[in-house]
Amino acid sequence: MRSLAERPESPVVGVAVPHESAALHVTGAALYTDDLVGRAPGVLHAWPVQAPHAHARVAMLRTPPALEVPGVVRVLTAADVPGINDAGIKGDEPLFPTEVMFYGHAVCWVLGETLEAARVGAERVEVEYAPLPSLLTLPEAIEAGSFQGSRLTLARGDAAAGLAGAAHRFGGEFEFGGQEHFYLETHASLAHVDEGGQVFVQSSTQHPTETQEIVAHVLGLHSHEVTVQCVRMGGGFGGKEMQPHGFAAVAALGAVLTGRPVRVRLTRTQDLTMTGKRHGFHASWEVGFDDDGHILALRATLTSDGGWSLDLSEPVLTRALCHIDNAYFVPDIEVHGRIARTNKTSQTAFRGFGGPQGMLVLEDILGRCAPVLGIDPAELRRRNFYAPGQTTPYGQPVRHAERLVAIWDVLHERAEVERRRREIDAFNAVHRDLKRALAMTPVKFGISFNLTAFNQAGALVHVYKDGSVLVNHGGTEMGQGLHTKMLQVAATALGVPLAFVRLAPTRTDKVPNTSATAASSSTDLNGGAVKDACEQIRGRLAEVAARRLSIHPDDVRFTAGKVTGIGFKDRDLTFAEVVRDAYLQRVPLFAAGFYRTEGLHWDPDRMQGEPFKYFAYGAAASEVEVDGFTGAYRFVRTDIVHDVGDSLSPLIDLGQIEGGFVQGAGWLTLEELVWDTSDGERRGRLATQAASTYKLPSFSEMPEELYVHLFEKATESGVVYGSKAVGEPPLMLAFSVREALRQAAGAFGPAGRTVELAGPATPEAVFWAVQAAREAGREAAERAAASSQARADEPTGPPAPVRG
Ligand code: MTE
Ligand code: MOS
């Protein structure tokens, strides 16, 4: 058998094919969960009763008035739950709560013959609330000591000593916002009960197995009595990793109680007000540098805003801590992490899973400190890159660290950084109210689930008598192209054309005990499993073919639907012929594949180990232009060099890189979640609950020029066909945009001063950074005028050292 990474002759992996559903996506023929509703006769529609309080006790709940509405069939409450009344795995997410924990929390659900009947019924449900004090912001929660889950510490060396001995020492705070997933498909579930009480739930879930487990525990059933299927999702981005379970449970409970199919599909506003988002964070930090700008020590405390319940907040925080180093070696480090409990939606996984938040802290520090250190920010970054042989703060050697410099240099060249910097300087010299800047930032992102057990996957591959192939695997498709890659892997492993292979929707009764489609690992994991299954079948077919060709089975070759032997020119068999022979000889034509990532270890208590199989690397150079009157900006050009190993599917990878970058730029510049923090009636209400108030990046916010280059000769040994994960890492390439905005804002003032920039760096935030820079410029001019006056009178001493 070949190694995992080695590719056979004429592989189907590496070919630039379109997404397997591209034509269906653009013609509208692709089916999403809610499109199946029309196929469910007698379906009932569900509508939530959402509480208008940030925090309150449910003093009284009266459902009979709802039942008077024509078409209302039933109201689901806690009393209906036969199993466990909880939508999560931590036991802190009551499905039907007695205590409202955030504005918009659903206290019960109304089922109706039509959606309108259910909606009107929900209005008639009478609820009395006894309001309780609420905490909304991170500072409020920190002040009140409102935390949840475990506290984490990641440490190496002696940060205090490192800081004490540093020639340059800085400290600060940084609070930055979260992000709404804004997948195009809102959460959807459709449940019905089959014969014998078997519950079948179609769900827009990234984690069908966990949805199955939650539905089972809510209904008081075993896992084998519940099947969950996900046809595909219109985007998940982490928002459907843990959040779908409760909605699936509501649909399933309704189906069991009424004997009719039940559909839950959130409206956009319901989705925005009920489901979790990326965690915003607060960071306080101290950093020390030597005279050459090398980071000597970092001490920081990160507080994430977990919202009302834990769900994935602990693993998200773990990843934040494990990524605070980004691409940089920090010899002495001590980082504390804690999760605030606030009266907001339960913040959750979002592309990068805490990694972006951790990395943003250090990128912000470098961006702030570079001018005061008198070192160009790009040079400061490069100087601190990991070198081969160095290890991360959690003790993992940084494999392929040399790629950081290699990628940086290729980017520098391709983006024509030298020439453009000169042009930018010339531009800025003649424009008083418009400034440009170009910034480069790197990405290093660990691939694998931190929790070792999740790094396993299964697949089920069927070859039919005509030689056609059907693949099931444990991963879900959310637009990221996983299925396309799996088709390419199967076609490569079996040596058949892509058209021979089809994929079946992800279902828990085909491949059990799956991990979430997350952590960018789904291709590595499911690809390993699909390849394993295909190779078992190919091995059996090789024996059949070897007999026909009178050669040894090891010498049989499968390429493009033909079966031959080494050195054969004259004779070959078709794949279908060999399959047919195998069937007649009673050789099994299906196989279950399995894959576990080798060589991982993680000790969550000590926060030490080697949790990642490898690191994905990349770097971006972004140029922006800022208008000094308004803070409005343009993204002029972005160049990206990104390491995907040997790409399995170059078009898919390109899409992931472009999409990830733009989504990251949205988080860092445009997208601002605003909650009502007043003491008024709407305290706790999400004010940005529509696309009109929550600004997403669109075509007009794309960089005017965007160039993506895949890092070459990048084979990743130990991963399926030499590839690397791509789903999340490119999001963090967007740091380059934020740093360019900081530098452009700084260009309105004197050199050598720290520029603070809020997160997100909205035009308003950039405007204030420009104002501060200009103010500093005026002050410097006044000082200069005063001191030249003074100098005329008497000599002055040396300037005081600058402290950031
Ligand atoms: N790309 C699209 N188009 N839609 C998505 O929802 N999710 C991202 C990323 N890319 C997402 C996406 C996230 S959060 C992850 S973890 C990965 O895809 C998951 O898929 P993978 O493991 O197959 O990369
Ligand atoms: Mo992605 S945040 O791991 O679903």
PDB file of C-alpha atoms in Angstrom, residues 242-413:
ATOM      1  CA  MET A 242     -23.574  23.188  18.364  1.00  0.00           C
ATOM      2  CA  GLN A 243     -26.463  25.561  17.842  1.00  0.00           C
ATOM      3  CA  PRO A 244     -28.725  23.339  15.695  1.00  0.00           C
ATOM      4  CA  HIS A 245     -29.369  20.729  18.363  1.00  0.00           C
ATOM      5  CA  GLY A 246     -32.132  22.539  20.202  1.00  0.00           C
ATOM      6  CA  PHE A 247     -34.035  23.352  17.019  1.00  0.00           C
ATOM      7  CA  ALA A 248     -33.771  19.745  15.877  1.00  0.00           C
ATOM      8  CA  ALA A 249     -35.026  18.647  19.294  1.00  0.00           C
ATOM      9  CA  VAL A 250     -38.036  20.978  19.071  1.00  0.00           C
ATOM     10  CA  ALA A 251     -38.930  19.572  15.647  1.00  0.00           C
ATOM     11  CA  ALA A 252     -38.439  15.994  16.826  1.00  0.00           C
ATOM     12  CA  LEU A 253     -40.438  16.522  20.010  1.00  0.00           C
ATOM     13  CA  GLY A 254     -43.259  18.072  18.008  1.00  0.00           C
ATOM     14  CA  ALA A 255     -43.225  15.160  15.575  1.00  0.00           C
ATOM     15  CA  VAL A 256     -43.345  12.581  18.356  1.00  0.00           C
ATOM     16  CA  LEU A 257     -46.182  14.364  20.178  1.00  0.00           C
ATOM     17  CA  THR A 258     -48.361  15.067  17.142  1.00  0.00           C
ATOM     18  CA  GLY A 259     -47.454  12.157  14.890  1.00  0.00           C
ATOM     19  CA  ARG A 260     -46.978  14.664  12.075  1.00  0.00           C
ATOM     20  CA  PRO A 261     -43.835  16.036  10.431  1.00  0.00           C
ATOM     21  CA  VAL A 262     -42.653  19.238  12.097  1.00  0.00           C
ATOM     22  CA  ARG A 263     -40.578  21.936  10.559  1.00  0.00           C
ATOM     23  CA  VAL A 264     -38.487  24.540  12.349  1.00  0.00           C
ATOM     24  CA  ARG A 265     -36.931  27.190  10.217  1.00  0.00           C
ATOM     25  CA  LEU A 266     -35.773  30.399  11.791  1.00  0.00           C
ATOM     26  CA  THR A 267     -36.468  33.690  10.136  1.00  0.00           C
ATOM     27  CA  ARG A 268     -33.366  35.812   9.751  1.00  0.00           C
ATOM     28  CA  THR A 269     -34.287  37.926  12.758  1.00  0.00           C
ATOM     29  CA  GLN A 270     -34.960  34.862  14.883  1.00  0.00           C
ATOM     30  CA  ASP A 271     -31.643  33.417  13.818  1.00  0.00           C
ATOM     31  CA  LEU A 272     -29.803  36.632  14.618  1.00  0.00           C
ATOM     32  CA  THR A 273     -31.486  37.078  17.989  1.00  0.00           C
ATOM     33  CA  MET A 274     -31.465  33.459  19.162  1.00  0.00           C
ATOM     34  CA  THR A 275     -28.235  31.863  17.993  1.00  0.00           C
ATOM     35  CA  GLY A 276     -24.659  32.319  19.124  1.00  0.00           C
ATOM     36  CA  LYS A 277     -21.955  34.292  17.380  1.00  0.00           C
ATOM     37  CA  ARG A 278     -18.201  34.646  17.405  1.00  0.00           C
ATOM     38  CA  HIS A 279     -16.977  35.537  20.895  1.00  0.00           C
ATOM     39  CA  GLY A 280     -15.871  39.093  21.470  1.00  0.00           C
ATOM     40  CA  PHE A 281     -12.833  39.283  23.758  1.00  0.00           C
ATOM     41  CA  HIS A 282     -11.187  41.607  26.196  1.00  0.00           C
ATOM     42  CA  ALA A 283      -7.420  41.413  26.564  1.00  0.00           C
ATOM     43  CA  SER A 284      -5.063  43.079  28.983  1.00  0.00           C
ATOM     44  CA  TRP A 285      -1.396  42.605  28.235  1.00  0.00           C
ATOM     45  CA  GLU A 286       2.210  43.420  28.928  1.00  0.00           C
ATOM     46  CA  VAL A 287       4.979  42.748  26.485  1.00  0.00           C
ATOM     47  CA  GLY A 288       8.748  43.125  26.545  1.00  0.00           C
ATOM     48  CA  PHE A 289      11.162  43.503  23.609  1.00  0.00           C
ATOM     49  CA  ASP A 290      14.940  43.614  23.365  1.00  0.00           C
ATOM     50  CA  ASP A 291      16.742  46.417  21.522  1.00  0.00           C
ATOM     51  CA  ASP A 292      16.448  44.573  18.226  1.00  0.00           C
ATOM     52  CA  GLY A 293      12.705  44.171  18.515  1.00  0.00           C
ATOM     53  CA  HIS A 294      12.670  40.524  19.541  1.00  0.00           C
ATOM     54  CA  ILE A 295       9.763  39.661  21.772  1.00  0.00           C
ATOM     55  CA  LEU A 296      11.144  38.507  25.108  1.00  0.00           C
ATOM     56  CA  ALA A 297       8.035  38.039  27.161  1.00  0.00           C
ATOM     57  CA  LEU A 298       4.273  38.309  27.085  1.00  0.00           C
ATOM     58  CA  ARG A 299       1.816  38.289  29.940  1.00  0.00           C
ATOM     59  CA  ALA A 300      -1.861  38.547  29.127  1.00  0.00           C
ATOM     60  CA  THR A 301      -5.321  37.829  30.376  1.00  0.00           C
ATOM     61  CA  LEU A 302      -7.976  37.058  27.808  1.00  0.00           C
ATOM     62  CA  THR A 303     -11.630  37.205  28.768  1.00  0.00           C
ATOM     63  CA  SER A 304     -14.093  35.941  26.237  1.00  0.00           C
ATOM     64  CA  ASP A 305     -17.746  36.892  26.215  1.00  0.00           C
ATOM     65  CA  GLY A 306     -19.435  33.498  26.364  1.00  0.00           C
ATOM     66  CA  GLY A 307     -23.000  34.767  26.496  1.00  0.00           C
ATOM     67  CA  TRP A 308     -25.551  32.902  28.587  1.00  0.00           C
ATOM     68  CA  SER A 309     -24.280  29.308  28.334  1.00  0.00           C
ATOM     69  CA  LEU A 310     -21.042  27.514  27.698  1.00  0.00           C
ATOM     70  CA  ASP A 311     -21.561  25.410  24.591  1.00  0.00           C
ATOM     71  CA  LEU A 312     -18.163  25.590  22.842  1.00  0.00           C
ATOM     72  CA  SER A 313     -16.699  28.479  24.838  1.00  0.00           C
ATOM     73  CA  GLU A 314     -14.079  26.340  26.586  1.00  0.00           C
ATOM     74  CA  PRO A 315     -12.555  24.787  23.467  1.00  0.00           C
ATOM     75  CA  VAL A 316     -12.776  28.164  21.729  1.00  0.00           C
ATOM     76  CA  LEU A 317     -10.803  29.708  24.572  1.00  0.00           C
ATOM     77  CA  THR A 318      -8.292  26.860  24.423  1.00  0.00           C
ATOM     78  CA  ARG A 319      -7.671  27.562  20.767  1.00  0.00           C
ATOM     79  CA  ALA A 320      -7.384  31.284  21.460  1.00  0.00           C
ATOM     80  CA  LEU A 321      -4.638  30.619  24.005  1.00  0.00           C
ATOM     81  CA  CYS A 322      -2.915  28.141  21.688  1.00  0.00           C
ATOM     82  CA  HIS A 323      -2.841  30.763  18.938  1.00  0.00           C
ATOM     83  CA  ILE A 324      -1.875  33.912  20.778  1.00  0.00           C
ATOM     84  CA  ASP A 325       1.677  33.294  19.523  1.00  0.00           C
ATOM     85  CA  ASN A 326       0.492  33.293  15.879  1.00  0.00           C
ATOM     86  CA  ALA A 327       3.750  32.970  13.892  1.00  0.00           C
ATOM     87  CA  TYR A 328       6.057  34.330  16.564  1.00  0.00           C
ATOM     88  CA  PHE A 329       8.416  32.831  19.103  1.00  0.00           C
ATOM     89  CA  VAL A 330       7.694  34.158  22.585  1.00  0.00           C
ATOM     90  CA  PRO A 331      10.288  32.710  24.983  1.00  0.00           C
ATOM     91  CA  ASP A 332       8.639  33.658  28.280  1.00  0.00           C
ATOM     92  CA  ILE A 333       4.900  33.680  28.286  1.00  0.00           C
ATOM     93  CA  GLU A 334       2.005  33.497  30.680  1.00  0.00           C
ATOM     94  CA  VAL A 335      -1.532  33.766  29.356  1.00  0.00           C
ATOM     95  CA  HIS A 336      -4.656  33.398  31.421  1.00  0.00           C
ATOM     96  CA  GLY A 337      -8.035  32.762  29.916  1.00  0.00           C
ATOM     97  CA  ARG A 338     -11.536  32.971  31.363  1.00  0.00           C
ATOM     98  CA  ILE A 339     -15.066  33.035  30.039  1.00  0.00           C
ATOM     99  CA  ALA A 340     -17.512  35.714  31.094  1.00  0.00           C
ATOM    100  CA  ARG A 341     -21.176  34.859  31.484  1.00  0.00           C
ATOM    101  CA  THR A 342     -23.389  37.619  30.081  1.00  0.00           C
ATOM    102  CA  ASN A 343     -27.061  37.904  29.190  1.00  0.00           C
ATOM    103  CA  LYS A 344     -26.557  37.498  25.475  1.00  0.00           C
ATOM    104  CA  THR A 345     -26.879  34.703  22.925  1.00  0.00           C
ATOM    105  CA  SER A 346     -24.532  31.821  23.678  1.00  0.00           C
ATOM    106  CA  GLN A 347     -21.407  32.667  21.704  1.00  0.00           C
ATOM    107  CA  THR A 348     -19.951  29.752  19.856  1.00  0.00           C
ATOM    108  CA  ALA A 349     -17.656  28.418  17.148  1.00  0.00           C
ATOM    109  CA  PHE A 350     -16.892  30.709  14.236  1.00  0.00           C
ATOM    110  CA  ARG A 351     -14.292  30.046  11.547  1.00  0.00           C
ATOM    111  CA  GLY A 352     -10.979  29.925  13.353  1.00  0.00           C
ATOM    112  CA  PHE A 353     -12.638  28.892  16.619  1.00  0.00           C
ATOM    113  CA  GLY A 354     -10.906  31.366  18.967  1.00  0.00           C
ATOM    114  CA  GLY A 355      -7.673  31.215  16.992  1.00  0.00           C
ATOM    115  CA  PRO A 356      -8.401  34.545  15.283  1.00  0.00           C
ATOM    116  CA  GLN A 357      -9.142  36.193  18.626  1.00  0.00           C
ATOM    117  CA  GLY A 358      -5.886  34.972  20.178  1.00  0.00           C
ATOM    118  CA  MET A 359      -3.846  35.954  17.134  1.00  0.00           C
ATOM    119  CA  LEU A 360      -5.513  39.356  16.906  1.00  0.00           C
ATOM    120  CA  VAL A 361      -4.248  40.202  20.387  1.00  0.00           C
ATOM    121  CA  LEU A 362      -0.595  39.759  19.453  1.00  0.00           C
ATOM    122  CA  GLU A 363      -0.994  41.292  15.989  1.00  0.00           C
ATOM    123  CA  ASP A 364      -2.560  44.317  17.667  1.00  0.00           C
ATOM    124  CA  ILE A 365       0.343  44.476  20.110  1.00  0.00           C
ATOM    125  CA  LEU A 366       2.907  44.353  17.290  1.00  0.00           C
ATOM    126  CA  GLY A 367       0.987  46.948  15.306  1.00  0.00           C
ATOM    127  CA  ARG A 368       0.877  49.273  18.292  1.00  0.00           C
ATOM    128  CA  CYS A 369       4.483  48.789  19.400  1.00  0.00           C
ATOM    129  CA  ALA A 370       6.305  48.882  16.049  1.00  0.00           C
ATOM    130  CA  PRO A 371       6.280  52.680  15.626  1.00  0.00           C
ATOM    131  CA  VAL A 372       7.435  53.236  19.191  1.00  0.00           C
ATOM    132  CA  LEU A 373      10.237  50.719  18.756  1.00  0.00           C
ATOM    133  CA  GLY A 374      11.155  52.560  15.585  1.00  0.00           C
ATOM    134  CA  ILE A 375      10.960  49.359  13.533  1.00  0.00           C
ATOM    135  CA  ASP A 376       8.905  48.922  10.388  1.00  0.00           C
ATOM    136  CA  PRO A 377       5.908  46.734  11.372  1.00  0.00           C
ATOM    137  CA  ALA A 378       6.543  44.159   8.632  1.00  0.00           C
ATOM    138  CA  GLU A 379      10.188  43.924   9.668  1.00  0.00           C
ATOM    139  CA  LEU A 380       9.207  43.589  13.325  1.00  0.00           C
ATOM    140  CA  ARG A 381       6.943  40.684  12.400  1.00  0.00           C
ATOM    141  CA  ARG A 382       9.522  38.922  10.253  1.00  0.00           C
ATOM    142  CA  ARG A 383      12.178  39.280  12.931  1.00  0.00           C
ATOM    143  CA  ASN A 384      10.010  37.397  15.398  1.00  0.00           C
ATOM    144  CA  PHE A 385       9.003  34.464  13.170  1.00  0.00           C
ATOM    145  CA  TYR A 386       9.484  30.999  14.560  1.00  0.00           C
ATOM    146  CA  ALA A 387      12.712  29.404  13.418  1.00  0.00           C
ATOM    147  CA  PRO A 388      13.002  25.658  12.745  1.00  0.00           C
ATOM    148  CA  GLY A 389      13.514  23.758  15.982  1.00  0.00           C
ATOM    149  CA  GLN A 390      11.607  26.198  18.158  1.00  0.00           C
ATOM    150  CA  THR A 391       8.497  25.110  19.984  1.00  0.00           C
ATOM    151  CA  THR A 392       5.183  26.738  20.785  1.00  0.00           C
ATOM    152  CA  PRO A 393       4.295  27.773  24.349  1.00  0.00           C
ATOM    153  CA  TYR A 394       2.360  24.491  24.693  1.00  0.00           C
ATOM    154  CA  GLY A 395       5.452  22.520  23.764  1.00  0.00           C
ATOM    155  CA  GLN A 396       4.850  21.527  20.143  1.00  0.00           C
ATOM    156  CA  PRO A 397       7.770  21.805  17.704  1.00  0.00           C
ATOM    157  CA  VAL A 398       6.849  24.180  14.880  1.00  0.00           C
ATOM    158  CA  ARG A 399       7.134  21.835  11.933  1.00  0.00           C
ATOM    159  CA  HIS A 400       8.051  23.574   8.681  1.00  0.00           C
ATOM    160  CA  ALA A 401       8.696  26.896  10.424  1.00  0.00           C
ATOM    161  CA  GLU A 402      10.995  27.778   7.538  1.00  0.00           C
ATOM    162  CA  ARG A 403       7.894  28.126   5.395  1.00  0.00           C
ATOM    163  CA  LEU A 404       7.046  31.358   7.219  1.00  0.00           C
ATOM    164  CA  VAL A 405      10.053  33.197   5.829  1.00  0.00           C
ATOM    165  CA  ALA A 406       9.715  31.464   2.467  1.00  0.00           C
ATOM    166  CA  ILE A 407       6.069  32.498   2.122  1.00  0.00           C
ATOM    167  CA  TRP A 408       6.850  36.015   3.360  1.00  0.00           C
ATOM    168  CA  ASP A 409       9.568  36.455   0.772  1.00  0.00           C
ATOM    169  CA  VAL A 410       7.446  35.109  -2.087  1.00  0.00           C
ATOM    170  CA  LEU A 411       4.677  37.469  -1.025  1.00  0.00           C
ATOM    171  CA  HIS A 412       7.057  40.414  -0.788  1.00  0.00           C
ATOM    172  CA  GLU A 413       8.141  39.725  -4.333  1.00  0.00           C
TER     173      GLU A 413
END
